[in-house]
Amino acid sequence: MEVSRIRALRGPNLWSRRTALEAIVSCTEAERAIAGISGFEARLRARFPAIGLLQPAGQERSVSMARALGLATLGLQSQAGCPVTFVRTVPTLDAGIYQVVVEYTEEEVGRLALKFALELCQAAEHDTPFDLDAALTQLRDLDEDIRIGPSTGSIVQAAVQRGIPYRRLTQGSLIQFGWGKKQRRIQAAEMDRSSAIAESIAQDKELTKTLLHATGVPVPEGRPVEDAEDAWAAAQEIGAPVVVKPRDGNQGKGVAVNISTREQILAAYAVADKYGSAVLVERYIPGHDFRLLVVGDTLVAASRRDPPQVSGDAVHTIRQLVDEVNKDPRRGEGHATSLTKIRLDDIAIATLAKAGYTPESVPPNGALVILRNNANLSTGGTATDVTDEVHPEFAAHAIAAARTVGLDICGVDVVAGTVIKPLESQGGAIVEVNAAPGLRMHLTPSYGKPRAVGEAVIADMFAPEDDGRIPVVAVAGTNGKTTTVRLIAHLQGVNGQLVGMTNSDGVYIGQQRIDVGDCSGPRSARNVLLHPDVDAAVFETARGGILREGLGFDRCDVAVVTNIGMGDHLGLNFISTVEDLAVVKRVIVENVAPTGTAVLNATDPNVANMADSCPGSVIFFSSDRHHTLITTQRAKNQRVVYRDGQAIVAARGAEEHRIPLADIPLTYDGAIDFQVENAMAAIAAAWALGLDWQVIRRGLASFVNDAQTAPGRFNRFEFRGATIFADYGHNPDAIQALVRAIERMPAKRRSVVISGAGDRRDVDIRRQTEILGTAFDQVVLYEDQCQRGREDGEVLTLLREGLAGATRAQDVREIRGEFLAIDTAMDELAAGDLCLILVDQVEEALAHIEQRIAADCAISAAMRQPTGQSVAH
Amino acid sequence: MKRKHIEFLDVLSLRGPSMWTYPPVLEAWVDIGELEDFPSNLIPGFYERLEAWLPTLIEHRCSYDERGGFLRRVREGTWPGHILEHVTLELQNLAGLPGGFGKARETSTRGVYRVIVSAYQEEVTRAALHTARDLVMAAIEDQPYDVPAAIEALRDLVNEYWLGPSTASIVQAAEDRRIPYIRLNQGNLVQFGYGAAQHRIWTAETDRTSAVAEGIACDKDLTKSLLQACGVPVPQGRAVDSKDDAWEAAQEIGLPVVVKPSDGNHGRGVFLDLRTREAIETAFGVASGEGSGVIVERCVPGNEHRLLVVGDRMVAAARGKTASVIGDGRATIQQLIASQLNSDPRRGNTEEHPLNLVALDSAARIELARQGYHGDTVPPAGEEVLIQRNGNVAFDVTDEVHPSVAAHVRLAARIVGLDIAGVDLVAEDISRPLEEQGGAIVEVNAGPGLLMHLKPADGQPRPVGRAIVDHLFPNGGEGRIPLVGVSGSHGMTGVAHLIGQFLRLAGRRVAVASSQGLFFDHRQVDRAPADWSAAQRALMNPMMEAAVIENGARAILTQGLAYDRCQVGVVTGLDPAQTHPDLSIVEPQQIYNVLRTQVDVVLPGGCAVLNAADDLVADMARLCDGDVVLFARDGELPRIAEHLAAGKRAVFVRADAIVLAHGANDIRLAPLACVPCLTEQPGLPIESVLAAVAAGWALDLPQDCIRAGIETHGTPAPVAATA
């Protein structure tokens, strides 16, 4: 068994809405039915008992090793703690070649699991050992390493629940929520509006204290000290007991509390001095440590934090008691669990010594032995949720502290006897505020109720009805995509929105093109959704990107499918029939939001059938107003758009909007059928988006489709009284549509310039000239710039073959080079002629045509100018 | 018997508007003893010594309002107090602290003077006073005095305590727009505006500068990928993890390349225009020592530029210049650097210098090595030797920036999410679109330096401080909350609390600083009578939407006001018996001069509330920049009638009711019988109620709130709770 290609489908795709790996797996004859490999399944199970059922219940057909591979990949991830369930193994038309699709939550973990699964299958096949534990440990470690941490994860989870899209911007915890102009970001538990100044203030405890004091928030009196002696002096001013701590410390490092003697204070100074730039001495406030979490103007959670401790039983040593406590399965090593193991390290031993113990002491029954003077979870402390008990005035101080420092997510550390009474009444104080606080103690407190912290953060960033989305339109189909995309974007632009648009010419933000080339894939779509100014997005969604990586968005508001052609790209990527192609293009329809709309061409049955896959509503469009689907849809009081003579009509029940084709310059007064179809699709999309009809009409009227704005999209030129159309049509359907459009236009003599793209099927290349041969007098064939793997002259031969039975074409030329071919055709044009140039290198060819025309004008102008005219009389 | 000596009896710090002036001053009480009998003209050589030591005193125009005026007075004879004032100011000035206000006044005691000098930074001015005393005494006694050393010591204090030049420019811009400011620490953290209307800056960061965005800006690789995704031109390239990888990346990108640390700053460890494997590997070694990772990028042709974005505007742009020397066939490169580059007066190592001294640092040595030279090489005559590819980016080009370049730069700041960003850009010609010339944005910096725009080596300085202030306070906002100052000889506390009650009823969170303590809403956060610091706490509290501050005459005399201006200034009355002999305030006119401070600071759009029954208080009406509302028990006072006739407002009692009168219109606010605090024990005098009502009216509070306020005030007492 071999894996020849692995793709990561990072968005909704052909198989599912989930992220998945798609592997192309080839199996030998024997491997195609594992039942035939003696003992394979038993050996596989022995090595990985948790693997799922290989044979689907009640099915007799044989199971391939590729299926075992898929199940093993899924099972390994699942055992390593990844919540994955989707797996599919599909045979291709090529015998022994399978597509194995396995869901992943982290791409790297999925890839590693696939690698291990392959090793596992091979081990089972050859009866060699497989170290399952090592594999799972490696997967688990990798997953823990790269997946979103629990604090950030809780916020992401809350966003997902609200339907807000998110995207990780780094391997770390920087997350973008929402799209375009509506995006917000967080970095761990810090929102994008938390200011850097507030963070710096929170870092400076002395400054924080000054500001809190100014706002009337109780703080412990104290001051920074210069040296150990000054620390002692400060302690005497304040009146012992005191706290000695580093000014810029974190996680309680170097902090000594409740110390009174000179020796203690001098020693504590020495420790604290190692951790920060300066040392503070403050009044010691007896009581518990509380952590209050403020989000925006709300107290969201409160925890009491207790230091690691054990209680004596007069039997066991402290070391034994600690070991006993650490047996609690909830106590882990790192930050992932709700409790962490208690460490009996130097700090713990020093703490014990203060109380007169050693680790080998046996404390009396019921004696509480504290192992550390701080209550951080990461050093074995516990957190008990007390949110519901916090006194309103107590809470108000925490909120005031957050406001004063300027943090919109703020962990406020309070020392007080209890939270049920106001701070002042018990001499409690706020001792610190923290930017980007850990949320773990509130999400999974050691004791008490978990709090919906992530939800609170999301609620602060997004108003209740706001899901952070901008309208997204996806357009698929074989022909007309680019024009439809441009027209929809134009209509939204007229509506005052800054539209991000991707198509096969590039990426556009408003009028500005920010990327050039075929940008109809998911990466370009994601880039648009990242842009901070964009109000709306329209994506041309080509088959290639869907197959390669899935969609660049989780769902869209409007999905437009223009048509499914006959011969474009068939034979590539295991897509061998038009039906297969329809399944690919249907992906955008399957991922329409429930409140969204699919705009479907009723006339194309492969497109119309997609209606059943749409979670939202459907608008059918058709050039045939009497098409069954149109009449049925109307009868059901659903929306339709159709052509009625010289107008496009959009109708639902009694509601009817009629737009004369004369008001849509794109259609040349309705002469060009395919542009009428594009206009109908765009009108339907605009309707689905809720655009005002005045805007739609204005937009249709102002849409320009020349070589500058829509290069290669039926651009018209005048040359010596002849008409030239340049188009990037490159498949039989497109060419058929062009021919139909041109046939309606009067012309003396018709000529066409064409090449064929090498990556099409022979039959499709031939078909192009078959069509042209019936409609043109002269055909100029040229060899494409990019042969895409074909031999020199091969394409030309195919093109010529297509002309074999041509009814009209008499004059056929073969030219090397696109410009030369264009020149050849143009040289022979006379007034009243019509020429169609099927351009390949779109921009260069258009520029060449324009240059020819300009040069021609200059020459004729010079010839018209009589000599001597410039002499003044 | 007193000696010839200048002795400081006391130095008062008036940290806000005082009877002398608006800005902060120190008021030194100075005893000159026998020197009273020795004006400067009677001390031989004094004038000459002083003039020699501090020649810049020539600029002091005092006494004659002409250049040299003060020195003329010294020659003609003046007393040490006056001289001390001028010398202190000049020393401050030479040390780099602004402020030119000074006064010297006799007191009722012979030989004792009050010397008042601007004190923008109290510590510096205190030191300057003492230095000035020593200097003047040395001049009097014909002793030597090391003036430059004294100035240097003061300059050190300025550097330690005073704002950095970038921050100072922002603070200056705020002052120009009359936005008040409070320094929140000894560094560059400054609050603009008061209470809930405040904004903070810390050097070139604002309270809107996102910490998350700063994190993004620090990650160059991430920044680049975000910019690229949004169509901003960046140099293609990638992170590398070894020397070999660096070379591999360089080959992918195409030579020449740049090698730099991924999270470094200020151009450290950045190597440009590398063309060989050896150079790239060497650069990798150095760059990897600077930050956590190393990036290899396409070398973008052209000069470095720094464009400053504030809000959504590109407000300044500066260009860098390479530094090179021309050989003369005799001098070494080291010597040429000294004679051709570092001799430029614009070069130096302080913030005052727009250009740094050129040193043969590692980057320069690499640059020389590339040309086959080292510091001791003697280049041939006429040969140009490049020393520094990245000189200071300090040549203003703001007016040349092409609009599309500005648009890219603004977008870059938005993508990263910074409200203030310094965008580094490399391009041959900033006046042409980047796409045309292969230019690119190479870095986006949070908290950018402003000096290159404030003091460019060449070209026009740009008002970037103003741009930052305009960004924080758009549409002319001054960051003010309704602020009422209450002054007078009596009854201030009751008036202050009653006004606080009105504001609370109007839905505002209000701070009241009075002799009863400091109150935030109902909560008493401090029991001690509120002093200047307590009042300032009220203005620092970002939750407070209004403030009422009581200022007794003694507080104004010894501390100054805690605010620069106020909406409403109330003077309850002036009691000639309430003198302050220890502060030399004994005459009614002197008391008047103290209390008028409260009226002097009323904003042009604000109001003074004055007691019409008190002639001296009523006379303060002429000092007010804003409106005046008079109050008196007796509405028939001619002064009130006159005031009303002029179309103005007054509050008084008529027919046992409180009446608000505006020109010819009267409103009966409430019958006295409905005002319980008039009769309770301890109650308020009717004048206090009228003053508060007038202030509430001046604040444009709804009359319902004022009525409800006087009907409910006094019961129950504010809840006492101290921290």
mmCIF file with all atom_site columns, N, CA and C in Angstrom, chain B residues 203-234:
data_model
loop_
_atom_site.group_PDB
_atom_site.id
_atom_site.type_symbol
_atom_site.label_atom_id
_atom_site.label_alt_id
_atom_site.label_comp_id
_atom_site.label_asym_id
_atom_site.label_entity_id
_atom_site.label_seq_id
_atom_site.pdbx_PDB_ins_code
_atom_site.Cartn_x
_atom_site.Cartn_y
_atom_site.Cartn_z
_atom_site.occupancy
_atom_site.B_iso_or_equiv
_atom_site.pdbx_formal_charge
_atom_site.auth_seq_id
_atom_site.auth_comp_id
_atom_site.auth_asym_id
_atom_site.auth_atom_id
_atom_site.pdbx_PDB_model_num
ATOM 1  N N  . THR B 1 203 ? 4.465  58.101 25.824 1.00 0.00 ? 203 THR B N  1
ATOM 2  C CA . THR B 1 203 ? 5.270  58.477 24.671 1.00 0.00 ? 203 THR B CA 1
ATOM 3  C C  . THR B 1 203 ? 4.349  58.443 23.434 1.00 0.00 ? 203 THR B C  1
ATOM 4  N N  . ALA B 1 204 ? 4.676  57.657 22.431 1.00 0.00 ? 204 ALA B N  1
ATOM 5  C CA . ALA B 1 204 ? 3.835  57.713 21.229 1.00 0.00 ? 204 ALA B CA 1
ATOM 6  C C  . ALA B 1 204 ? 2.835  56.564 21.171 1.00 0.00 ? 204 ALA B C  1
ATOM 7  N N  . GLU B 1 205 ? 2.440  56.082 22.330 1.00 0.00 ? 205 GLU B N  1
ATOM 8  C CA . GLU B 1 205 ? 1.339  55.127 22.379 1.00 0.00 ? 205 GLU B CA 1
ATOM 9  C C  . GLU B 1 205 ? 0.151  55.823 23.022 1.00 0.00 ? 205 GLU B C  1
ATOM 10 N N  . THR B 1 206 ? -1.042 55.470 22.576 1.00 0.00 ? 206 THR B N  1
ATOM 11 C CA . THR B 1 206 ? -2.209 56.052 23.206 1.00 0.00 ? 206 THR B CA 1
ATOM 12 C C  . THR B 1 206 ? -2.999 54.944 23.889 1.00 0.00 ? 206 THR B C  1
ATOM 13 N N  . ASP B 1 207 ? -4.025 55.351 24.609 1.00 0.00 ? 207 ASP B N  1
ATOM 14 C CA . ASP B 1 207 ? -4.847 54.330 25.244 1.00 0.00 ? 207 ASP B CA 1
ATOM 15 C C  . ASP B 1 207 ? -5.708 53.598 24.220 1.00 0.00 ? 207 ASP B C  1
ATOM 16 N N  . ARG B 1 208 ? -5.575 53.966 22.964 1.00 0.00 ? 208 ARG B N  1
ATOM 17 C CA . ARG B 1 208 ? -6.244 53.207 21.903 1.00 0.00 ? 208 ARG B CA 1
ATOM 18 C C  . ARG B 1 208 ? -5.266 52.334 21.135 1.00 0.00 ? 208 ARG B C  1
ATOM 19 N N  . THR B 1 209 ? -4.001 52.388 21.503 1.00 0.00 ? 209 THR B N  1
ATOM 20 C CA . THR B 1 209 ? -3.030 51.536 20.826 1.00 0.00 ? 209 THR B CA 1
ATOM 21 C C  . THR B 1 209 ? -3.192 50.131 21.360 1.00 0.00 ? 209 THR B C  1
ATOM 22 N N  . SER B 1 210 ? -3.608 49.243 20.473 1.00 0.00 ? 210 SER B N  1
ATOM 23 C CA . SER B 1 210 ? -3.954 47.896 20.912 1.00 0.00 ? 210 SER B CA 1
ATOM 24 C C  . SER B 1 210 ? -2.709 47.090 21.263 1.00 0.00 ? 210 SER B C  1
ATOM 25 N N  . ALA B 1 211 ? -2.774 46.433 22.407 1.00 0.00 ? 211 ALA B N  1
ATOM 26 C CA . ALA B 1 211 ? -1.661 45.579 22.814 1.00 0.00 ? 211 ALA B CA 1
ATOM 27 C C  . ALA B 1 211 ? -1.522 44.402 21.856 1.00 0.00 ? 211 ALA B C  1
ATOM 28 N N  . VAL B 1 212 ? -2.641 43.893 21.394 1.00 0.00 ? 212 VAL B N  1
ATOM 29 C CA . VAL B 1 212 ? -2.599 42.780 20.442 1.00 0.00 ? 212 VAL B CA 1
ATOM 30 C C  . VAL B 1 212 ? -1.905 43.243 19.156 1.00 0.00 ? 212 VAL B C  1
ATOM 31 N N  . ALA B 1 213 ? -2.241 44.451 18.715 1.00 0.00 ? 213 ALA B N  1
ATOM 32 C CA . ALA B 1 213 ? -1.615 44.986 17.503 1.00 0.00 ? 213 ALA B CA 1
ATOM 33 C C  . ALA B 1 213 ? -0.115 45.153 17.705 1.00 0.00 ? 213 ALA B C  1
ATOM 34 N N  . GLU B 1 214 ? 0.264  45.592 18.894 1.00 0.00 ? 214 GLU B N  1
ATOM 35 C CA . GLU B 1 214 ? 1.698  45.728 19.165 1.00 0.00 ? 214 GLU B CA 1
ATOM 36 C C  . GLU B 1 214 ? 2.402  44.386 19.053 1.00 0.00 ? 214 GLU B C  1
ATOM 37 N N  . GLY B 1 215 ? 1.726  43.372 19.555 1.00 0.00 ? 215 GLY B N  1
ATOM 38 C CA . GLY B 1 215 ? 2.275  42.022 19.458 1.00 0.00 ? 215 GLY B CA 1
ATOM 39 C C  . GLY B 1 215 ? 2.456  41.629 17.994 1.00 0.00 ? 215 GLY B C  1
ATOM 40 N N  . ILE B 1 216 ? 1.483  41.976 17.174 1.00 0.00 ? 216 ILE B N  1
ATOM 41 C CA . ILE B 1 216 ? 1.572  41.650 15.749 1.00 0.00 ? 216 ILE B CA 1
ATOM 42 C C  . ILE B 1 216 ? 2.735  42.403 15.110 1.00 0.00 ? 216 ILE B C  1
ATOM 43 N N  . ALA B 1 217 ? 2.839  43.697 15.441 1.00 0.00 ? 217 ALA B N  1
ATOM 44 C CA . ALA B 1 217 ? 3.902  44.510 14.851 1.00 0.00 ? 217 ALA B CA 1
ATOM 45 C C  . ALA B 1 217 ? 5.278  43.964 15.203 1.00 0.00 ? 217 ALA B C  1
ATOM 46 N N  . CYS B 1 218 ? 5.399  43.386 16.395 1.00 0.00 ? 218 CYS B N  1
ATOM 47 C CA . CYS B 1 218 ? 6.699  42.850 16.817 1.00 0.00 ? 218 CYS B CA 1
ATOM 48 C C  . CYS B 1 218 ? 7.056  41.592 16.043 1.00 0.00 ? 218 CYS B C  1
ATOM 49 N N  . ASP B 1 219 ? 6.065  40.939 15.512 1.00 0.00 ? 219 ASP B N  1
ATOM 50 C CA . ASP B 1 219 ? 6.309  39.713 14.746 1.00 0.00 ? 219 ASP B CA 1
ATOM 51 C C  . ASP B 1 219 ? 6.363  40.091 13.268 1.00 0.00 ? 219 ASP B C  1
ATOM 52 N N  . LYS B 1 220 ? 7.576  40.313 12.785 1.00 0.00 ? 220 LYS B N  1
ATOM 53 C CA . LYS B 1 220 ? 7.723  40.845 11.422 1.00 0.00 ? 220 LYS B CA 1
ATOM 54 C C  . LYS B 1 220 ? 7.166  39.905 10.368 1.00 0.00 ? 220 LYS B C  1
ATOM 55 N N  . ASP B 1 221 ? 7.354  38.627 10.627 1.00 0.00 ? 221 ASP B N  1
ATOM 56 C CA . ASP B 1 221 ? 6.904  37.642 9.659  1.00 0.00 ? 221 ASP B CA 1
ATOM 57 C C  . ASP B 1 221 ? 5.390  37.658 9.539  1.00 0.00 ? 221 ASP B C  1
ATOM 58 N N  . LEU B 1 222 ? 4.746  37.689 10.680 1.00 0.00 ? 222 LEU B N  1
ATOM 59 C CA . LEU B 1 222 ? 3.281  37.734 10.696 1.00 0.00 ? 222 LEU B CA 1
ATOM 60 C C  . LEU B 1 222 ? 2.797  39.028 10.047 1.00 0.00 ? 222 LEU B C  1
ATOM 61 N N  . THR B 1 223 ? 3.425  40.129 10.431 1.00 0.00 ? 223 THR B N  1
ATOM 62 C CA . THR B 1 223 ? 3.046  41.421 9.860  1.00 0.00 ? 223 THR B CA 1
ATOM 63 C C  . THR B 1 223 ? 3.121  41.364 8.342  1.00 0.00 ? 223 THR B C  1
ATOM 64 N N  . LYS B 1 224 ? 4.222  40.822 7.869  1.00 0.00 ? 224 LYS B N  1
ATOM 65 C CA . LYS B 1 224 ? 4.424  40.769 6.430  1.00 0.00 ? 224 LYS B CA 1
ATOM 66 C C  . LYS B 1 224 ? 3.349  39.916 5.754  1.00 0.00 ? 224 LYS B C  1
ATOM 67 N N  . SER B 1 225 ? 3.030  38.788 6.380  1.00 0.00 ? 225 SER B N  1
ATOM 68 C CA . SER B 1 225 ? 2.055  37.920 5.709  1.00 0.00 ? 225 SER B CA 1
ATOM 69 C C  . SER B 1 225 ? 0.675  38.567 5.726  1.00 0.00 ? 225 SER B C  1
ATOM 70 N N  . LEU B 1 226 ? 0.354  39.300 6.797  1.00 0.00 ? 226 LEU B N  1
ATOM 71 C CA . LEU B 1 226 ? -0.949 39.987 6.821  1.00 0.00 ? 226 LEU B CA 1
ATOM 72 C C  . LEU B 1 226 ? -0.985 41.093 5.767  1.00 0.00 ? 226 LEU B C  1
ATOM 73 N N  . LEU B 1 227 ? 0.099  41.849 5.688  1.00 0.00 ? 227 LEU B N  1
ATOM 74 C CA . LEU B 1 227 ? 0.138  42.946 4.708  1.00 0.00 ? 227 LEU B CA 1
ATOM 75 C C  . LEU B 1 227 ? 0.024  42.389 3.293  1.00 0.00 ? 227 LEU B C  1
ATOM 76 N N  . GLN B 1 228 ? 0.767  41.330 3.059  1.00 0.00 ? 228 GLN B N  1
ATOM 77 C CA . GLN B 1 228 ? 0.772  40.738 1.728  1.00 0.00 ? 228 GLN B CA 1
ATOM 78 C C  . GLN B 1 228 ? -0.630 40.245 1.364  1.00 0.00 ? 228 GLN B C  1
ATOM 79 N N  . ALA B 1 229 ? -1.305 39.626 2.321  1.00 0.00 ? 229 ALA B N  1
ATOM 80 C CA . ALA B 1 229 ? -2.651 39.108 2.062  1.00 0.00 ? 229 ALA B CA 1
ATOM 81 C C  . ALA B 1 229 ? -3.585 40.233 1.639  1.00 0.00 ? 229 ALA B C  1
ATOM 82 N N  . CYS B 1 230 ? -3.351 41.423 2.157  1.00 0.00 ? 230 CYS B N  1
ATOM 83 C CA . CYS B 1 230 ? -4.248 42.537 1.855  1.00 0.00 ? 230 CYS B CA 1
ATOM 84 C C  . CYS B 1 230 ? -3.716 43.400 0.716  1.00 0.00 ? 230 CYS B C  1
ATOM 85 N N  . GLY B 1 231 ? -2.693 42.937 0.051  1.00 0.00 ? 231 GLY B N  1
ATOM 86 C CA . GLY B 1 231 ? -2.239 43.621 -1.151 1.00 0.00 ? 231 GLY B CA 1
ATOM 87 C C  . GLY B 1 231 ? -1.281 44.764 -0.920 1.00 0.00 ? 231 GLY B C  1
ATOM 88 N N  . VAL B 1 232 ? -0.666 44.824 0.248  1.00 0.00 ? 232 VAL B N  1
ATOM 89 C CA . VAL B 1 232 ? 0.342  45.858 0.489  1.00 0.00 ? 232 VAL B CA 1
ATOM 90 C C  . VAL B 1 232 ? 1.687  45.293 0.043  1.00 0.00 ? 232 VAL B C  1
ATOM 91 N N  . PRO B 1 233 ? 2.425  46.051 -0.778 1.00 0.00 ? 233 PRO B N  1
ATOM 92 C CA . PRO B 1 233 ? 3.701  45.511 -1.267 1.00 0.00 ? 233 PRO B CA 1
ATOM 93 C C  . PRO B 1 233 ? 4.677  45.276 -0.119 1.00 0.00 ? 233 PRO B C  1
ATOM 94 N N  . VAL B 1 234 ? 5.187  44.059 -0.033 1.00 0.00 ? 234 VAL B N  1
ATOM 95 C CA . VAL B 1 234 ? 6.211  43.723 0.956  1.00 0.00 ? 234 VAL B CA 1
ATOM 96 C C  . VAL B 1 234 ? 7.299  42.931 0.228  1.00 0.00 ? 234 VAL B C  1
#
